[in-house]
mmCIF file of C-alpha atoms in Angstrom:
data_model
loop_
_atom_site.group_PDB
_atom_site.id
_atom_site.type_symbol
_atom_site.label_atom_id
_atom_site.label_comp_id
_atom_site.label_asym_id
_atom_site.label_seq_id
_atom_site.Cartn_x
_atom_site.Cartn_y
_atom_site.Cartn_z
ATOM 1 C CA MET H 1 -14.231 -99.224 65.204
ATOM 2 C CA SER H 2 -11.070 -97.579 66.173
ATOM 3 C CA PRO H 3 -10.232 -96.773 69.801
ATOM 4 C CA GLU H 4 -10.789 -93.252 70.702
ATOM 5 C CA THR H 5 -7.784 -91.805 72.064
ATOM 6 C CA HIS H 6 -6.563 -88.167 72.833
ATOM 7 C CA PRO H 7 -3.271 -86.403 73.227
ATOM 8 C CA ASN H 8 -1.917 -86.273 76.593
ATOM 9 C CA LEU H 9 -2.125 -82.576 77.234
ATOM 10 C CA LEU H 10 -1.119 -83.147 81.049
ATOM 11 C CA ALA H 11 1.982 -85.229 80.394
ATOM 12 C CA THR H 12 4.441 -84.195 82.986
ATOM 13 C CA GLY H 13 7.564 -85.728 84.384
ATOM 14 C CA PRO H 14 11.004 -86.266 83.016
ATOM 15 C CA GLU H 15 11.486 -88.454 79.856
ATOM 16 C CA THR H 16 12.651 -92.019 80.324
ATOM 17 C CA ARG H 17 15.228 -93.142 78.157
ATOM 18 C CA LEU H 18 16.106 -96.786 78.352
ATOM 19 C CA PRO H 19 19.734 -98.101 78.133
ATOM 20 C CA GLU H 20 21.129 -99.374 74.937
ATOM 21 C CA ASP H 21 19.731 -102.794 73.948
ATOM 22 C CA PRO H 22 22.446 -105.328 73.164
ATOM 23 C CA ALA H 23 20.178 -107.380 71.208
ATOM 24 C CA LEU H 24 19.874 -104.674 68.575
ATOM 25 C CA THR H 25 23.530 -104.859 67.866
ATOM 26 C CA GLU H 26 23.379 -108.641 67.697
ATOM 27 C CA LEU H 27 20.206 -108.609 65.429
ATOM 28 C CA THR H 28 22.064 -105.999 63.172
ATOM 29 C CA HIS H 29 25.105 -108.203 62.845
ATOM 30 C CA GLY H 30 23.611 -111.669 63.160
ATOM 31 C CA GLY H 31 21.018 -111.704 60.458
ATOM 32 C CA LEU H 32 17.888 -113.863 60.213
ATOM 33 C CA GLU H 33 19.629 -116.948 60.558
ATOM 34 C CA ARG H 34 20.582 -116.142 64.280
ATOM 35 C CA PHE H 35 17.222 -114.312 65.153
ATOM 36 C CA LEU H 36 16.018 -116.955 67.600
ATOM 37 C CA ASP H 37 19.458 -117.383 69.212
ATOM 38 C CA VAL H 38 19.369 -113.594 69.828
ATOM 39 C CA VAL H 39 15.878 -113.878 71.249
ATOM 40 C CA ARG H 40 17.054 -116.654 73.512
ATOM 41 C CA ALA H 41 20.040 -114.746 74.691
ATOM 42 C CA HIS H 42 18.245 -111.611 75.397
ATOM 43 C CA PRO H 43 14.677 -112.667 76.764
ATOM 44 C CA THR H 44 14.453 -109.171 78.532
ATOM 45 C CA SER H 45 14.737 -107.275 75.209
ATOM 46 C CA SER H 46 11.331 -105.766 74.348
ATOM 47 C CA LEU H 47 12.560 -105.222 70.758
ATOM 48 C CA CYS H 48 12.963 -108.996 70.373
ATOM 49 C CA TRP H 49 9.374 -109.615 71.552
ATOM 50 C CA ALA H 50 8.134 -106.830 69.319
ATOM 51 C CA LEU H 51 9.737 -108.376 66.335
ATOM 52 C CA LEU H 52 8.195 -111.708 67.282
ATOM 53 C CA ALA H 53 4.813 -110.126 67.720
ATOM 54 C CA GLU H 54 5.015 -108.049 64.393
ATOM 55 C CA GLY H 55 5.853 -111.226 62.485
ATOM 56 C CA SER H 56 2.937 -113.130 64.014
ATOM 57 C CA LEU H 57 0.669 -110.197 63.030
ATOM 58 C CA LEU H 58 1.700 -110.572 59.559
ATOM 59 C CA GLU H 59 0.393 -114.186 59.386
ATOM 60 C CA GLN H 60 -3.196 -112.646 59.378
ATOM 61 C CA SER H 61 -4.545 -115.817 61.083
ATOM 62 C CA PRO H 62 -6.195 -116.553 64.564
ATOM 63 C CA GLY H 63 -3.096 -118.417 65.560
ATOM 64 C CA GLY H 64 -0.885 -115.620 64.598
ATOM 65 C CA ASP H 65 -2.964 -113.057 66.364
ATOM 66 C CA VAL H 66 -2.943 -115.119 69.582
ATOM 67 C CA ALA H 67 0.923 -115.639 69.257
ATOM 68 C CA ALA H 68 1.278 -111.798 68.640
ATOM 69 C CA TYR H 69 -0.683 -111.057 71.695
ATOM 70 C CA ALA H 70 1.457 -113.542 73.959
ATOM 71 C CA TYR H 71 4.654 -112.213 72.417
ATOM 72 C CA ALA H 72 3.738 -108.493 72.743
ATOM 73 C CA ARG H 73 2.417 -109.154 76.262
ATOM 74 C CA THR H 74 5.863 -110.453 77.215
ATOM 75 C CA GLY H 75 7.765 -107.729 75.655
ATOM 76 C CA TYR H 76 5.354 -104.972 77.163
ATOM 77 C CA HIS H 77 6.020 -106.446 80.772
ATOM 78 C CA ARG H 78 9.777 -106.762 80.003
ATOM 79 C CA GLY H 79 9.679 -103.180 78.916
ATOM 80 C CA LEU H 80 7.785 -101.939 81.969
ATOM 81 C CA ASP H 81 10.503 -103.701 84.112
ATOM 82 C CA ALA H 82 13.122 -101.739 82.231
ATOM 83 C CA LEU H 83 11.303 -98.432 82.442
ATOM 84 C CA ARG H 84 10.842 -98.823 86.227
ATOM 85 C CA ARG H 85 14.671 -99.647 86.545
ATOM 86 C CA SER H 86 15.335 -96.498 84.629
ATOM 87 C CA GLY H 87 13.283 -94.378 86.983
ATOM 88 C CA TRP H 88 9.883 -94.305 85.369
ATOM 89 C CA LYS H 89 7.157 -93.870 87.857
ATOM 90 C CA GLY H 90 4.159 -95.163 85.872
ATOM 91 C CA SER H 91 3.627 -91.992 83.708
ATOM 92 C CA GLY H 92 5.444 -89.660 81.654
ATOM 93 C CA PRO H 93 7.200 -89.472 78.320
ATOM 94 C CA VAL H 94 8.963 -92.244 76.618
ATOM 95 C CA PRO H 95 10.335 -90.752 73.579
ATOM 96 C CA TRP H 96 10.163 -92.724 70.386
ATOM 97 C CA ASP H 97 13.217 -90.831 69.067
ATOM 98 C CA HIS H 98 15.342 -92.692 71.627
ATOM 99 C CA VAL H 99 16.095 -95.984 69.774
ATOM 100 C CA PRO H 100 16.213 -98.218 72.896
ATOM 101 C CA ASN H 101 12.572 -97.126 73.738
ATOM 102 C CA GLN H 102 11.214 -98.414 70.417
ATOM 103 C CA GLY H 103 11.074 -102.024 71.554
ATOM 104 C CA PHE H 104 8.763 -101.308 74.364
ATOM 105 C CA LEU H 105 6.596 -98.764 72.311
ATOM 106 C CA ARG H 106 6.328 -101.342 69.428
ATOM 107 C CA CYS H 107 5.203 -104.008 71.872
ATOM 108 C CA LEU H 108 2.608 -101.833 73.306
ATOM 109 C CA TRP H 109 1.185 -101.109 69.735
ATOM 110 C CA ALA H 110 1.462 -104.682 68.743
ATOM 111 C CA LEU H 111 -0.440 -105.791 71.941
ATOM 112 C CA GLY H 112 -3.175 -103.230 71.170
ATOM 113 C CA VAL H 113 -3.595 -104.464 67.559
ATOM 114 C CA ALA H 114 -3.509 -108.214 68.613
ATOM 115 C CA ALA H 115 -6.054 -107.510 71.375
ATOM 116 C CA GLY H 116 -8.370 -105.799 68.887
ATOM 117 C CA ARG H 117 -8.072 -108.865 66.635
ATOM 118 C CA ILE H 118 -9.034 -111.386 69.468
ATOM 119 C CA GLY H 119 -11.854 -109.191 70.536
ATOM 120 C CA GLU H 120 -10.415 -107.828 73.756
ATOM 121 C CA VAL H 121 -11.566 -104.182 72.923
ATOM 122 C CA GLU H 122 -11.030 -102.763 76.405
ATOM 123 C CA GLU H 123 -7.262 -103.887 76.319
ATOM 124 C CA GLN H 124 -7.143 -102.439 72.638
ATOM 125 C CA GLU H 125 -8.250 -98.977 73.976
ATOM 126 C CA ARG H 126 -6.010 -99.028 77.075
ATOM 127 C CA CYS H 127 -2.992 -99.899 74.771
ATOM 128 C CA ALA H 128 -3.718 -97.306 72.332
ATOM 129 C CA GLN H 129 -4.228 -94.558 75.026
ATOM 130 C CA PHE H 130 -0.978 -95.657 76.881
ATOM 131 C CA LEU H 131 1.018 -95.608 73.720
ATOM 132 C CA ARG H 132 -0.350 -92.054 73.225
ATOM 133 C CA ASP H 133 0.315 -90.896 76.679
ATOM 134 C CA SER H 134 3.852 -92.366 76.423
ATOM 135 C CA SER H 135 4.778 -90.923 73.049
ATOM 136 C CA GLU H 136 2.661 -89.095 70.745
ATOM 137 C CA GLN H 137 5.269 -89.593 67.968
ATOM 138 C CA ALA H 138 5.165 -93.373 68.503
ATOM 139 C CA TYR H 139 1.413 -93.439 68.402
ATOM 140 C CA GLN H 140 1.461 -91.507 65.026
ATOM 141 C CA VAL H 141 4.162 -93.461 63.453
ATOM 142 C CA LEU H 142 2.750 -96.855 64.602
ATOM 143 C CA SER H 143 -0.801 -96.357 64.058
ATOM 144 C CA ALA H 144 -0.516 -94.726 60.634
ATOM 145 C CA THR H 145 2.182 -96.911 58.994
ATOM 146 C CA THR H 146 1.308 -99.612 56.703
ATOM 147 C CA SER H 147 3.361 -101.808 54.221
ATOM 148 C CA ASP H 148 1.202 -100.308 51.253
ATOM 149 C CA GLY H 149 1.050 -96.675 52.431
ATOM 150 C CA ASP H 150 -2.868 -96.730 53.136
ATOM 151 C CA GLU H 151 -4.510 -95.390 56.136
ATOM 152 C CA PRO H 152 -4.922 -97.911 58.997
ATOM 153 C CA ALA H 153 -7.921 -100.038 59.025
ATOM 154 C CA GLU H 154 -10.933 -99.189 60.966
ATOM 155 C CA ASP H 155 -9.655 -101.195 64.027
ATOM 156 C CA GLY H 156 -6.310 -99.107 64.115
ATOM 157 C CA SER H 157 -4.368 -102.127 62.549
ATOM 158 C CA PRO H 158 -2.621 -101.842 59.209
ATOM 159 C CA LYS H 159 -4.969 -102.943 56.368
ATOM 160 C CA SER H 160 -2.425 -105.323 55.078
ATOM 161 C CA GLY H 161 -1.959 -106.906 58.396
ATOM 162 C CA ALA H 162 1.775 -105.827 58.067
ATOM 163 C CA ALA H 163 4.058 -104.651 60.952
ATOM 164 C CA PRO H 164 4.854 -101.044 60.862
ATOM 165 C CA ASP H 165 7.677 -100.140 58.278
ATOM 166 C CA GLU H 166 11.123 -99.829 59.624
ATOM 167 C CA PRO H 167 12.161 -96.704 61.288
ATOM 168 C CA GLU H 168 14.031 -94.220 59.062
ATOM 169 C CA ALA H 169 17.838 -94.695 59.082
ATOM 170 C CA ASP H 170 18.259 -91.737 61.403
ATOM 171 C CA ASP H 171 16.277 -93.457 63.994
ATOM 172 C CA VAL H 172 18.346 -96.595 64.144
ATOM 173 C CA GLU H 173 21.990 -97.556 64.562
ATOM 174 C CA SER H 174 22.023 -99.230 61.365
ATOM 175 C CA ASP H 175 19.925 -99.638 58.243
ATOM 176 C CA ASP H 176 19.807 -103.382 59.087
ATOM 177 C CA ALA H 177 18.723 -102.958 62.677
ATOM 178 C CA ASN H 178 15.134 -104.051 62.133
ATOM 179 C CA GLN H 179 15.622 -106.726 59.517
ATOM 180 C CA GLY H 180 13.631 -109.207 61.483
ATOM 181 C CA VAL H 181 10.427 -107.113 61.231
ATOM 182 C CA THR H 182 9.271 -108.355 58.001
ATOM 183 C CA ASN H 183 11.221 -111.630 58.023
ATOM 184 C CA THR H 184 10.019 -113.343 61.355
ATOM 185 C CA GLY H 185 7.214 -115.299 60.033
ATOM 186 C CA ASP H 186 8.953 -118.419 60.851
ATOM 187 C CA THR H 187 9.227 -118.094 64.614
ATOM 188 C CA THR H 188 9.472 -121.821 65.561
ATOM 189 C CA ASP H 189 12.649 -123.435 66.776
#
């Protein structure tokens, strides 16, 4: 059963735009072989935690789902800290089209998917609604995107278990910006 959400018709307040994430540049130029070094150098980067969570969701295993939940929760809380430092007051738009916001929004999506997979339905529903309240565009992109182009599974996760496709080239600084999305299956040191 997919979480029932609705568009936030009363969204008010200024948009929150996070500052540039230095991890994005390092991920773009460092390649997969430096991925964990970048994560260790930038533990406050929601993007790094989102990539780890998405890679774990790809495993389609109980262990992967639990790891994804932990990674996504870490990135979610790091993102909340960054949003608050940027003036966010607990509500208001967090636009998907601003690339530095995507790490937080992807963590929120991954947390909802992982919560659903481990049976934490209330958290899954809360995350889905929070994502939709923060960015309708992010909700649409992340909940509808699968690696094989199919509609999402009944629980809102991609049917194949894949992480969402990489954003369009217009949405990132480089075509290589999200290389880790599909290549982070090995997340051990």
